[in-house]
Amino acid sequence: MGFKNISILGSTGSIGTQTLDVISQSEQIVINYLTTNTNILLLEEQCKVFNPKGVVISDFDSFSQFKSSTKFEGEIYFGEEGLEIISSDSTTDLLVSSLVGFAGVIPTLNAINNKIDVALANKETLVAAGEIITTAAKNNNVNIFPIDSEHSAIQQCLIGENIDDIEKIILTASGGPFFETPSEKFESITIEDALNHPNWTMGSKITIDSATLMNKGLEVIEAYWLFGLPVEAIDVIIHPQSIIHSMVQFKDSSVKAQLGLPDMKVPIAYALNYPKHKSYDFKRMNLAEIGTLTFFKPDYNKFPNLRLAFEALERGGSTCCILNAVNEVTVQSFLEGKIGFKSISEINSLMLDKIESTNNPSIHDIIEADKNARIITNEYINSNNGIYK
Ligand code: MG
């Protein structure tokens, strides 16, 4: 195989920078486009090293500043329009979709509609628009490679297997930093506590989602769409060491698991090289050193967000999109100090009951549902400001 052209949406974020690290170890990859929201200093550095065809900057002030000061000579685009142009450029072989939140949905769909394979780190895309995305991928014969350790694990376990032979998939969850914290102490959890994940280094949105177990909830929805299994065939187990990244149980009771150290570069490398395991110098796992692997049942009362995700899947229509939008607002409000940690799931649950879902949503309906859910949730939080602190 010759050179592979890759574009990265969100190249200055946690997944974006790690993807570039992995790419810098491979001579077979050429960078087409890079994008950032506001981190133009890092983008400038990345342009120097990887010399892309063009870049997109989503924040207007940052775009203007970059344009007037940069030494980069390629194309420079602004905002959603820029994302549309680059995500539709079919000279790209693989689009790494690692924007944060709902912003990833439309560019990912564009890429799929232009027959570009997608390495998907933005799980919100499948959560908000799972049916639309997977249908488009099927119609355009496009591959979706998950850059999520759990789904990458399942994809690896399914090599050579028949989907009809699967009894269930078992997603592992680290449990986050509050797995052992008694629920009566949840009131006093601070932003710093919640941002301190025991195993994984990630962006702030996903780190908070890991602490509330919403991340696992979103991953349940992601798995539902990626692997086409019924909701009942998706299980979650707490595994604090994050060594087993997930498992598949077959109809003869046999279970396959994929193991490794918690390092996002491994699922990134697999997504870039699928179905090959190319050579990299990542740190090797030493099971004798690790010694013990433990497993626990998830506590749905302590972490109601996980239950909400299963509920949203069962309700269907635009419910998962609404849950995702509401959760983006509550997490942001928590990070801004407007609401307490416990209120994230409380408000998520309230809003899921309050906001009406539509059946068989089009992409237009999804965009509207997302906007609407954000407005309602923001209004609710602002009008009750103080109560939820
Ligand atoms: Mg994950």
mmCIF file of C-alpha atoms and ligand atoms in Angstrom:
data_model
loop_
_atom_site.group_PDB
_atom_site.id
_atom_site.type_symbol
_atom_site.label_atom_id
_atom_site.label_comp_id
_atom_site.label_asym_id
_atom_site.label_seq_id
_atom_site.Cartn_x
_atom_site.Cartn_y
_atom_site.Cartn_z
ATOM 1 C CA MET A 1 0.000 0.000 0.000
ATOM 2 C CA GLY A 2 1.205 3.489 -0.877
ATOM 3 C CA PHE A 3 0.888 6.717 1.028
ATOM 4 C CA LYS A 4 -2.221 7.397 3.003
ATOM 5 C CA ASN A 5 -3.692 10.919 3.190
ATOM 6 C CA ILE A 6 -5.093 11.718 6.593
ATOM 7 C CA SER A 7 -7.014 14.742 7.889
ATOM 8 C CA ILE A 8 -7.499 15.387 11.588
ATOM 9 C CA LEU A 9 -10.442 17.346 12.929
ATOM 10 C CA GLY A 10 -9.372 18.679 16.305
ATOM 11 C CA SER A 11 -5.629 18.184 15.807
ATOM 12 C CA THR A 12 -4.645 20.276 18.850
ATOM 13 C CA GLY A 13 -6.808 18.282 21.286
ATOM 14 C CA SER A 14 -5.835 15.223 23.300
ATOM 15 C CA ILE A 15 -6.653 12.645 20.581
ATOM 16 C CA GLY A 16 -5.396 14.939 17.808
ATOM 17 C CA THR A 17 -1.943 15.421 19.319
ATOM 18 C CA GLN A 18 -1.632 11.715 20.157
ATOM 19 C CA THR A 19 -2.668 10.839 16.591
ATOM 20 C CA LEU A 20 0.088 13.091 15.246
ATOM 21 C CA ASP A 21 2.537 11.387 17.633
ATOM 22 C CA VAL A 22 1.559 8.016 16.181
ATOM 23 C CA ILE A 23 1.730 9.364 12.619
ATOM 24 C CA SER A 24 5.199 10.790 13.190
ATOM 25 C CA GLN A 25 6.352 7.184 13.707
ATOM 26 C CA SER A 26 5.080 6.192 10.259
ATOM 27 C CA GLU A 27 6.568 7.228 6.938
ATOM 28 C CA GLN A 28 3.565 6.070 4.961
ATOM 29 C CA ILE A 29 1.214 8.844 6.087
ATOM 30 C CA VAL A 30 0.717 12.322 4.631
ATOM 31 C CA ILE A 31 -1.323 14.987 6.430
ATOM 32 C CA ASN A 32 -4.016 16.665 4.340
ATOM 33 C CA TYR A 33 -5.759 19.000 6.809
ATOM 34 C CA LEU A 34 -5.517 19.965 10.474
ATOM 35 C CA THR A 35 -8.036 21.962 12.521
ATOM 36 C CA THR A 36 -8.259 23.752 15.836
ATOM 37 C CA ASN A 37 -10.744 25.841 17.747
ATOM 38 C CA THR A 38 -8.456 28.366 19.474
ATOM 39 C CA ASN A 39 -5.026 26.753 19.918
ATOM 40 C CA ILE A 40 -3.272 28.541 17.037
ATOM 41 C CA LEU A 41 0.183 28.375 18.621
ATOM 42 C CA LEU A 42 0.124 24.604 18.590
ATOM 43 C CA LEU A 43 -1.470 24.596 15.123
ATOM 44 C CA GLU A 44 1.431 26.707 13.832
ATOM 45 C CA GLU A 45 3.884 24.157 15.274
ATOM 46 C CA GLN A 46 1.945 21.283 13.712
ATOM 47 C CA CYS A 47 1.962 23.054 10.324
ATOM 48 C CA LYS A 48 5.743 23.378 10.520
ATOM 49 C CA VAL A 49 6.228 19.689 11.272
ATOM 50 C CA PHE A 50 3.531 18.096 9.086
ATOM 51 C CA ASN A 51 3.105 20.661 6.288
ATOM 52 C CA PRO A 52 -0.615 20.061 5.618
ATOM 53 C CA LYS A 53 -2.496 21.175 2.516
ATOM 54 C CA GLY A 54 -4.720 23.393 4.654
ATOM 55 C CA VAL A 55 -6.101 24.200 8.099
ATOM 56 C CA VAL A 56 -9.415 25.218 9.644
ATOM 57 C CA ILE A 57 -9.781 27.469 12.684
ATOM 58 C CA SER A 58 -13.240 27.460 14.251
ATOM 59 C CA ASP A 59 -12.957 30.487 16.526
ATOM 60 C CA PHE A 60 -13.156 33.768 14.591
ATOM 61 C CA ASP A 61 -10.680 35.811 16.653
ATOM 62 C CA SER A 62 -8.153 32.985 16.536
ATOM 63 C CA PHE A 63 -8.709 32.637 12.778
ATOM 64 C CA SER A 64 -8.029 36.362 12.188
ATOM 65 C CA GLN A 65 -4.977 36.320 14.403
ATOM 66 C CA PHE A 66 -3.556 33.206 12.736
ATOM 67 C CA LYS A 67 -4.170 34.595 9.256
ATOM 68 C CA SER A 68 -2.345 37.830 9.952
ATOM 69 C CA SER A 69 0.660 36.335 11.743
ATOM 70 C CA THR A 70 1.297 32.844 10.363
ATOM 71 C CA LYS A 71 4.170 31.676 8.186
ATOM 72 C CA PHE A 72 2.017 28.787 6.958
ATOM 73 C CA GLU A 73 1.458 29.032 3.209
ATOM 74 C CA GLY A 74 -1.363 26.501 2.706
ATOM 75 C CA GLU A 75 -5.112 27.120 2.654
ATOM 76 C CA ILE A 76 -6.611 28.705 5.781
ATOM 77 C CA TYR A 77 -10.348 28.291 6.339
ATOM 78 C CA PHE A 78 -12.719 29.536 8.992
ATOM 79 C CA GLY A 79 -15.461 27.821 10.991
ATOM 80 C CA GLU A 80 -18.189 25.403 9.966
ATOM 81 C CA GLU A 81 -17.798 26.289 6.307
ATOM 82 C CA GLY A 82 -14.112 25.401 6.480
ATOM 83 C CA LEU A 83 -14.910 22.118 8.194
ATOM 84 C CA GLU A 84 -17.405 21.383 5.430
ATOM 85 C CA ILE A 85 -14.833 22.020 2.708
ATOM 86 C CA ILE A 86 -12.116 19.857 4.204
ATOM 87 C CA SER A 87 -14.393 17.030 5.381
ATOM 88 C CA SER A 88 -15.738 16.756 1.814
ATOM 89 C CA ASP A 89 -12.332 16.678 0.092
ATOM 90 C CA SER A 90 -12.125 13.145 -1.248
ATOM 91 C CA THR A 91 -8.350 13.259 -1.699
ATOM 92 C CA THR A 92 -8.429 12.307 2.015
ATOM 93 C CA ASP A 93 -8.295 8.534 2.615
ATOM 94 C CA LEU A 94 -9.066 8.695 6.308
ATOM 95 C CA LEU A 95 -10.641 11.444 8.386
ATOM 96 C CA VAL A 96 -9.782 11.362 12.082
ATOM 97 C CA SER A 97 -12.854 12.847 13.742
ATOM 98 C CA SER A 98 -11.751 14.117 17.138
ATOM 99 C CA LEU A 99 -13.701 17.311 17.677
ATOM 100 C CA VAL A 100 -15.326 17.602 21.084
ATOM 101 C CA GLY A 101 -19.076 17.079 21.348
ATOM 102 C CA PHE A 102 -21.888 17.619 18.841
ATOM 103 C CA ALA A 103 -19.632 19.776 16.649
ATOM 104 C CA GLY A 104 -18.238 16.516 15.218
ATOM 105 C CA VAL A 105 -21.520 15.245 13.776
ATOM 106 C CA ILE A 106 -21.857 17.203 10.507
ATOM 107 C CA PRO A 107 -18.209 17.033 9.341
ATOM 108 C CA THR A 108 -18.189 13.280 10.067
ATOM 109 C CA LEU A 109 -21.378 12.796 8.052
ATOM 110 C CA ASN A 110 -19.889 14.901 5.223
ATOM 111 C CA ALA A 111 -16.826 12.682 5.096
ATOM 112 C CA ILE A 112 -18.962 9.534 4.982
ATOM 113 C CA ASN A 113 -21.152 10.966 2.217
ATOM 114 C CA ASN A 114 -17.960 11.668 0.266
ATOM 115 C CA LYS A 115 -16.849 8.048 0.703
ATOM 116 C CA ILE A 116 -14.011 8.888 3.083
ATOM 117 C CA ASP A 117 -13.279 6.313 5.811
ATOM 118 C CA VAL A 118 -13.568 7.692 9.329
ATOM 119 C CA ALA A 119 -11.517 7.052 12.461
ATOM 120 C CA LEU A 120 -14.040 8.115 15.055
ATOM 121 C CA ALA A 121 -12.950 9.510 18.398
ATOM 122 C CA ASN A 122 -15.981 11.769 18.649
ATOM 123 C CA LYS A 123 -18.460 9.367 20.234
ATOM 124 C CA GLU A 124 -21.148 12.058 20.309
ATOM 125 C CA THR A 125 -21.505 11.568 16.535
ATOM 126 C CA LEU A 126 -22.892 8.050 16.987
ATOM 127 C CA VAL A 127 -24.777 8.980 20.134
ATOM 128 C CA ALA A 128 -26.628 11.896 18.555
ATOM 129 C CA ALA A 129 -27.050 10.569 15.023
ATOM 130 C CA GLY A 130 -26.277 6.831 15.181
ATOM 131 C CA GLU A 131 -28.890 5.660 12.722
ATOM 132 C CA ILE A 132 -28.133 8.372 10.148
ATOM 133 C CA ILE A 133 -24.375 7.837 10.395
ATOM 134 C CA THR A 134 -24.427 4.047 10.211
ATOM 135 C CA THR A 135 -26.937 4.058 7.335
ATOM 136 C CA ALA A 136 -24.797 6.566 5.413
ATOM 137 C CA ALA A 137 -21.680 4.480 6.079
ATOM 138 C CA LYS A 138 -23.411 1.370 4.763
ATOM 139 C CA ASN A 139 -24.765 3.113 1.660
ATOM 140 C CA ASN A 140 -21.384 4.639 0.832
ATOM 141 C CA ASN A 141 -19.419 1.509 1.700
ATOM 142 C CA VAL A 142 -17.387 3.513 4.230
ATOM 143 C CA ASN A 143 -15.536 2.040 7.222
ATOM 144 C CA ILE A 144 -15.817 3.508 10.705
ATOM 145 C CA PHE A 145 -12.801 2.686 12.884
ATOM 146 C CA PRO A 146 -13.444 3.515 16.537
ATOM 147 C CA ILE A 147 -10.756 5.474 18.378
ATOM 148 C CA ASP A 148 -12.144 4.464 21.717
ATOM 149 C CA SER A 149 -10.290 1.785 23.652
ATOM 150 C CA GLU A 150 -13.429 -0.270 24.406
ATOM 151 C CA HIS A 151 -14.786 -0.318 20.865
ATOM 152 C CA SER A 152 -11.355 -0.874 19.384
ATOM 153 C CA ALA A 153 -11.065 -3.877 21.729
ATOM 154 C CA ILE A 154 -14.372 -5.274 20.509
ATOM 155 C CA GLN A 155 -13.439 -4.671 16.886
ATOM 156 C CA GLN A 156 -10.215 -6.623 17.489
ATOM 157 C CA CYS A 157 -12.087 -9.456 19.237
ATOM 158 C CA LEU A 158 -14.481 -9.724 16.280
ATOM 159 C CA ILE A 159 -11.816 -10.352 13.650
ATOM 160 C CA GLY A 160 -12.629 -13.694 12.025
ATOM 161 C CA GLU A 161 -15.908 -13.992 13.921
ATOM 162 C CA ASN A 162 -19.520 -14.015 12.802
ATOM 163 C CA ILE A 163 -21.817 -11.380 14.310
ATOM 164 C CA ASP A 164 -24.554 -14.025 14.675
ATOM 165 C CA ASP A 165 -22.354 -16.009 17.064
ATOM 166 C CA ILE A 166 -22.174 -13.188 19.616
ATOM 167 C CA GLU A 167 -24.177 -13.527 22.796
ATOM 168 C CA LYS A 168 -23.144 -10.213 24.281
ATOM 169 C CA ILE A 169 -20.401 -7.647 24.466
ATOM 170 C CA ILE A 170 -19.017 -6.558 27.795
ATOM 171 C CA LEU A 171 -17.706 -3.000 27.987
ATOM 172 C CA THR A 172 -15.219 -2.429 30.782
ATOM 173 C CA ALA A 173 -15.259 0.806 32.777
ATOM 174 C CA SER A 174 -12.532 2.026 35.100
ATOM 175 C CA GLY A 175 -15.220 3.390 37.414
ATOM 176 C CA GLY A 176 -13.524 6.791 37.369
ATOM 177 C CA PRO A 177 -12.097 8.628 40.389
ATOM 178 C CA PHE A 178 -15.249 8.179 42.531
ATOM 179 C CA PHE A 179 -15.776 4.456 42.178
ATOM 180 C CA GLU A 180 -15.011 4.001 45.886
ATOM 181 C CA THR A 181 -16.405 7.338 47.097
ATOM 182 C CA PRO A 182 -19.601 6.830 49.147
ATOM 183 C CA SER A 183 -22.584 8.596 47.542
ATOM 184 C CA GLU A 184 -23.141 10.852 50.593
ATOM 185 C CA LYS A 185 -19.791 12.463 49.795
ATOM 186 C CA PHE A 186 -20.785 13.264 46.189
ATOM 187 C CA GLU A 187 -22.151 16.671 47.297
ATOM 188 C CA SER A 188 -18.651 17.908 48.089
ATOM 189 C CA ILE A 189 -16.833 16.731 44.939
ATOM 190 C CA THR A 190 -14.869 19.608 43.394
ATOM 191 C CA ILE A 191 -13.929 20.314 39.773
ATOM 192 C CA GLU A 192 -10.293 19.393 40.540
ATOM 193 C CA ASP A 193 -11.365 16.054 42.087
ATOM 194 C CA ALA A 194 -13.454 15.239 39.026
ATOM 195 C CA LEU A 195 -10.717 16.180 36.556
ATOM 196 C CA ASN A 196 -8.296 13.784 38.220
ATOM 197 C CA HIS A 197 -8.796 10.481 36.358
ATOM 198 C CA PRO A 198 -6.885 7.492 37.806
ATOM 199 C CA ASN A 199 -5.879 5.782 34.519
ATOM 200 C CA TRP A 200 -6.448 7.863 31.419
ATOM 201 C CA THR A 201 -5.217 11.313 30.371
ATOM 202 C CA MET A 202 -7.971 12.913 28.321
ATOM 203 C CA GLY A 203 -9.732 16.209 27.546
ATOM 204 C CA SER A 204 -11.862 17.819 30.279
ATOM 205 C CA LYS A 205 -15.297 16.957 28.823
ATOM 206 C CA ILE A 206 -14.560 13.228 28.590
ATOM 207 C CA THR A 207 -12.795 13.222 31.973
ATOM 208 C CA ILE A 208 -15.915 14.589 33.691
ATOM 209 C CA ASP A 209 -18.022 12.109 31.719
ATOM 210 C CA SER A 210 -15.781 9.324 33.031
ATOM 211 C CA ALA A 211 -16.286 10.528 36.603
ATOM 212 C CA THR A 212 -20.105 10.491 36.249
ATOM 213 C CA LEU A 213 -20.025 7.252 34.166
ATOM 214 C CA MET A 214 -21.817 9.151 31.387
ATOM 215 C CA ASN A 215 -18.818 8.291 29.250
ATOM 216 C CA LYS A 216 -19.653 4.605 29.656
ATOM 217 C CA GLY A 217 -23.290 5.396 28.941
ATOM 218 C CA LEU A 218 -22.324 7.157 25.713
ATOM 219 C CA GLU A 219 -20.094 4.182 24.883
ATOM 220 C CA VAL A 220 -23.032 1.794 25.326
ATOM 221 C CA ILE A 221 -24.929 3.833 22.714
ATOM 222 C CA GLU A 222 -21.827 3.991 20.514
ATOM 223 C CA ALA A 223 -21.442 0.188 20.717
ATOM 224 C CA TYR A 224 -25.105 -0.300 19.892
ATOM 225 C CA TRP A 225 -24.657 1.507 16.571
ATOM 226 C CA LEU A 226 -21.167 0.271 15.738
ATOM 227 C CA PHE A 227 -21.847 -3.419 16.235
ATOM 228 C CA GLY A 228 -25.594 -3.651 15.543
ATOM 229 C CA LEU A 229 -26.500 -5.685 18.631
ATOM 230 C CA PRO A 230 -29.698 -5.359 20.684
ATOM 231 C CA VAL A 231 -29.530 -3.235 23.857
ATOM 232 C CA GLU A 232 -29.900 -6.379 25.993
ATOM 233 C CA ALA A 233 -26.678 -7.746 24.504
ATOM 234 C CA ILE A 234 -24.564 -4.891 25.869
ATOM 235 C CA ASP A 235 -23.181 -5.220 29.389
ATOM 236 C CA VAL A 236 -20.974 -2.974 31.508
ATOM 237 C CA ILE A 237 -18.516 -4.139 34.154
ATOM 238 C CA ILE A 238 -16.281 -2.044 36.390
ATOM 239 C CA HIS A 239 -12.611 -2.944 36.033
ATOM 240 C CA PRO A 240 -10.528 -0.338 37.889
ATOM 241 C CA GLN A 241 -7.134 -1.284 36.352
ATOM 242 C CA SER A 242 -8.261 -0.581 32.731
ATOM 243 C CA ILE A 243 -6.155 -3.481 31.432
ATOM 244 C CA ILE A 244 -8.944 -5.460 29.774
ATOM 245 C CA HIS A 245 -10.379 -2.928 27.335
ATOM 246 C CA SER A 246 -13.559 -4.918 26.630
ATOM 247 C CA MET A 247 -14.785 -8.426 25.869
ATOM 248 C CA VAL A 248 -17.055 -10.398 23.574
ATOM 249 C CA GLN A 249 -18.989 -13.409 24.832
ATOM 250 C CA PHE A 250 -20.050 -15.962 22.223
ATOM 251 C CA LYS A 251 -23.015 -18.329 22.139
ATOM 252 C CA ASP A 252 -20.867 -21.286 23.241
ATOM 253 C CA SER A 253 -19.896 -19.341 26.438
ATOM 254 C CA SER A 254 -16.380 -18.603 25.145
ATOM 255 C CA VAL A 255 -15.168 -15.077 25.930
ATOM 256 C CA LYS A 256 -12.541 -13.101 24.012
ATOM 257 C CA ALA A 257 -10.889 -10.079 25.611
ATOM 258 C CA GLN A 258 -8.384 -7.518 24.378
ATOM 259 C CA LEU A 259 -5.757 -6.370 26.883
ATOM 260 C CA GLY A 260 -3.083 -3.729 27.087
ATOM 261 C CA LEU A 261 -1.870 -0.770 29.076
ATOM 262 C CA PRO A 262 -4.253 2.185 29.115
ATOM 263 C CA ASP A 263 -2.718 4.197 26.271
ATOM 264 C CA MET A 264 -4.915 5.824 23.614
ATOM 265 C CA LYS A 265 -2.115 5.565 21.082
ATOM 266 C CA VAL A 266 -2.804 1.843 20.756
ATOM 267 C CA PRO A 267 -6.421 2.194 19.535
ATOM 268 C CA ILE A 268 -5.290 5.173 17.426
ATOM 269 C CA ALA A 269 -2.578 3.086 15.736
ATOM 270 C CA TYR A 270 -5.060 0.253 15.134
ATOM 271 C CA ALA A 271 -7.572 2.670 13.562
ATOM 272 C CA LEU A 272 -4.847 4.076 11.286
ATOM 273 C CA ASN A 273 -3.542 0.639 10.246
ATOM 274 C CA TYR A 274 -6.650 -1.586 10.437
ATOM 275 C CA PRO A 275 -6.628 -4.563 10.288
ATOM 276 C CA LYS A 276 -2.860 -4.639 10.833
ATOM 277 C CA HIS A 277 -0.877 -4.379 14.063
ATOM 278 C CA LYS A 278 2.148 -2.447 12.860
ATOM 279 C CA SER A 279 5.305 -2.004 14.883
ATOM 280 C CA TYR A 280 5.414 0.824 17.465
ATOM 281 C CA ASP A 281 7.562 1.469 20.513
ATOM 282 C CA PHE A 282 4.633 1.924 22.962
ATOM 283 C CA LYS A 283 5.263 0.672 26.496
ATOM 284 C CA ARG A 284 4.634 -3.075 26.851
ATOM 285 C CA MET A 285 2.269 -4.595 29.395
ATOM 286 C CA ASN A 286 3.797 -6.630 32.214
ATOM 287 C CA LEU A 287 1.057 -8.735 33.811
ATOM 288 C CA ALA A 288 3.300 -10.031 36.583
ATOM 289 C CA GLU A 289 3.918 -6.433 37.601
ATOM 290 C CA ILE A 290 0.210 -5.578 37.442
ATOM 291 C CA GLY A 291 -0.559 -8.708 39.487
ATOM 292 C CA THR A 292 -4.301 -8.399 40.044
ATOM 293 C CA LEU A 293 -7.248 -7.619 37.839
ATOM 294 C CA THR A 294 -10.527 -6.935 39.639
ATOM 295 C CA PHE A 295 -14.141 -6.594 38.506
ATOM 296 C CA PHE A 296 -17.307 -5.148 40.045
ATOM 297 C CA LYS A 297 -20.934 -4.624 39.125
ATOM 298 C CA PRO A 298 -21.697 -0.992 38.243
ATOM 299 C CA ASP A 299 -23.740 0.931 40.822
ATOM 300 C CA TYR A 300 -26.603 2.460 38.847
ATOM 301 C CA ASN A 301 -27.927 4.365 41.868
ATOM 302 C CA LYS A 302 -24.649 6.083 42.554
ATOM 303 C CA PHE A 303 -24.092 6.773 38.858
ATOM 304 C CA PRO A 304 -27.565 7.387 37.358
ATOM 305 C CA ASN A 305 -26.061 8.628 34.063
ATOM 306 C CA LEU A 306 -25.286 5.041 33.033
ATOM 307 C CA ARG A 307 -28.913 4.044 33.547
ATOM 308 C CA LEU A 308 -30.052 7.131 31.611
ATOM 309 C CA ALA A 309 -28.054 6.024 28.572
ATOM 310 C CA PHE A 310 -29.742 2.602 28.500
ATOM 311 C CA GLU A 311 -33.113 4.315 28.944
ATOM 312 C CA ALA A 312 -32.407 6.753 26.108
ATOM 313 C CA LEU A 313 -31.489 3.873 23.780
ATOM 314 C CA GLU A 314 -34.704 2.080 24.624
ATOM 315 C CA ARG A 315 -36.823 5.201 24.052
ATOM 316 C CA GLY A 316 -35.118 5.701 20.672
ATOM 317 C CA GLY A 317 -35.842 8.495 18.177
ATOM 318 C CA SER A 318 -33.960 11.649 19.090
ATOM 319 C CA THR A 319 -33.727 10.753 22.814
ATOM 320 C CA CYS A 320 -30.016 9.895 22.704
ATOM 321 C CA CYS A 321 -29.314 13.172 20.890
ATOM 322 C CA ILE A 322 -31.209 15.037 23.622
ATOM 323 C CA LEU A 323 -29.340 13.214 26.378
ATOM 324 C CA ASN A 324 -26.032 14.090 24.728
ATOM 325 C CA ALA A 325 -26.931 17.779 24.346
ATOM 326 C CA VAL A 326 -28.239 18.092 27.893
ATOM 327 C CA ASN A 327 -25.130 16.392 29.225
ATOM 328 C CA GLU A 328 -22.813 18.718 27.287
ATOM 329 C CA VAL A 329 -24.569 21.657 28.930
ATOM 330 C CA THR A 330 -24.545 20.196 32.445
ATOM 331 C CA VAL A 331 -20.864 19.215 32.188
ATOM 332 C CA GLN A 332 -19.979 22.695 30.922
ATOM 333 C CA SER A 333 -22.035 24.252 33.742
ATOM 334 C CA PHE A 334 -20.192 22.078 36.256
ATOM 335 C CA LEU A 335 -16.818 23.129 34.805
ATOM 336 C CA GLU A 336 -17.928 26.771 35.091
ATOM 337 C CA GLY A 337 -18.857 26.278 38.744
ATOM 338 C CA LYS A 338 -22.581 26.866 38.103
ATOM 339 C CA ILE A 339 -23.753 23.465 39.334
ATOM 340 C CA GLY A 340 -22.382 20.764 41.624
ATOM 341 C CA PHE A 341 -21.137 17.330 40.564
ATOM 342 C CA LYS A 342 -24.261 15.478 41.675
ATOM 343 C CA SER A 343 -26.489 17.898 39.777
ATOM 344 C CA ILE A 344 -25.033 16.782 36.438
ATOM 345 C CA SER A 345 -26.962 13.508 36.493
ATOM 346 C CA GLU A 346 -29.945 15.002 38.356
ATOM 347 C CA ILE A 347 -30.484 17.647 35.697
ATOM 348 C CA ASN A 348 -29.744 15.166 32.881
ATOM 349 C CA SER A 349 -32.516 12.940 34.224
ATOM 350 C CA LEU A 350 -34.991 15.810 34.692
ATOM 351 C CA MET A 351 -34.387 17.139 31.173
ATOM 352 C CA LEU A 352 -34.724 13.699 29.588
ATOM 353 C CA ASP A 353 -38.246 13.509 31.007
ATOM 354 C CA LYS A 354 -39.073 17.113 30.156
ATOM 355 C CA ILE A 355 -37.843 17.423 26.562
ATOM 356 C CA GLU A 356 -39.895 15.700 23.884
ATOM 357 C CA SER A 357 -38.252 13.284 21.470
ATOM 358 C CA THR A 358 -39.129 12.806 17.780
ATOM 359 C CA ASN A 359 -39.299 9.478 15.967
ATOM 360 C CA ASN A 360 -37.179 8.678 12.896
ATOM 361 C CA PRO A 361 -35.328 11.988 13.043
ATOM 362 C CA SER A 362 -33.670 13.391 9.911
ATOM 363 C CA ILE A 363 -30.293 15.106 10.232
ATOM 364 C CA HIS A 364 -32.220 18.397 10.282
ATOM 365 C CA ASP A 365 -34.362 17.121 13.195
ATOM 366 C CA ILE A 366 -31.188 16.045 15.009
ATOM 367 C CA ILE A 367 -29.635 19.504 14.659
ATOM 368 C CA GLU A 368 -32.873 21.085 15.920
ATOM 369 C CA ALA A 369 -33.204 18.611 18.800
ATOM 370 C CA ASP A 370 -29.634 19.338 19.849
ATOM 371 C CA LYS A 371 -30.151 23.127 19.773
ATOM 372 C CA ASN A 372 -33.493 22.956 21.523
ATOM 373 C CA ALA A 373 -32.225 20.690 24.310
ATOM 374 C CA ARG A 374 -29.315 23.064 24.955
ATOM 375 C CA ILE A 375 -31.601 26.094 25.174
ATOM 376 C CA ILE A 376 -34.030 24.394 27.560
ATOM 377 C CA THR A 377 -31.237 23.050 29.779
ATOM 378 C CA ASN A 378 -29.389 26.372 29.921
ATOM 379 C CA GLU A 379 -32.620 28.215 30.754
ATOM 380 C CA TYR A 380 -33.383 25.692 33.465
ATOM 381 C CA ILE A 381 -29.926 25.978 35.033
ATOM 382 C CA ASN A 382 -29.890 29.784 34.864
ATOM 383 C CA SER A 383 -33.377 30.135 36.352
ATOM 384 C CA ASN A 384 -32.430 27.814 39.199
ATOM 385 C CA ASN A 385 -28.997 29.240 39.671
ATOM 386 C CA GLY A 386 -27.834 28.531 43.194
ATOM 387 C CA ILE A 387 -30.115 25.592 43.881
ATOM 388 C CA TYR A 388 -27.843 23.114 42.135
ATOM 389 C CA LYS A 389 -24.522 24.314 43.479
HETATM 390 MG MG MG B 1 -13.498 4.751 26.049
#
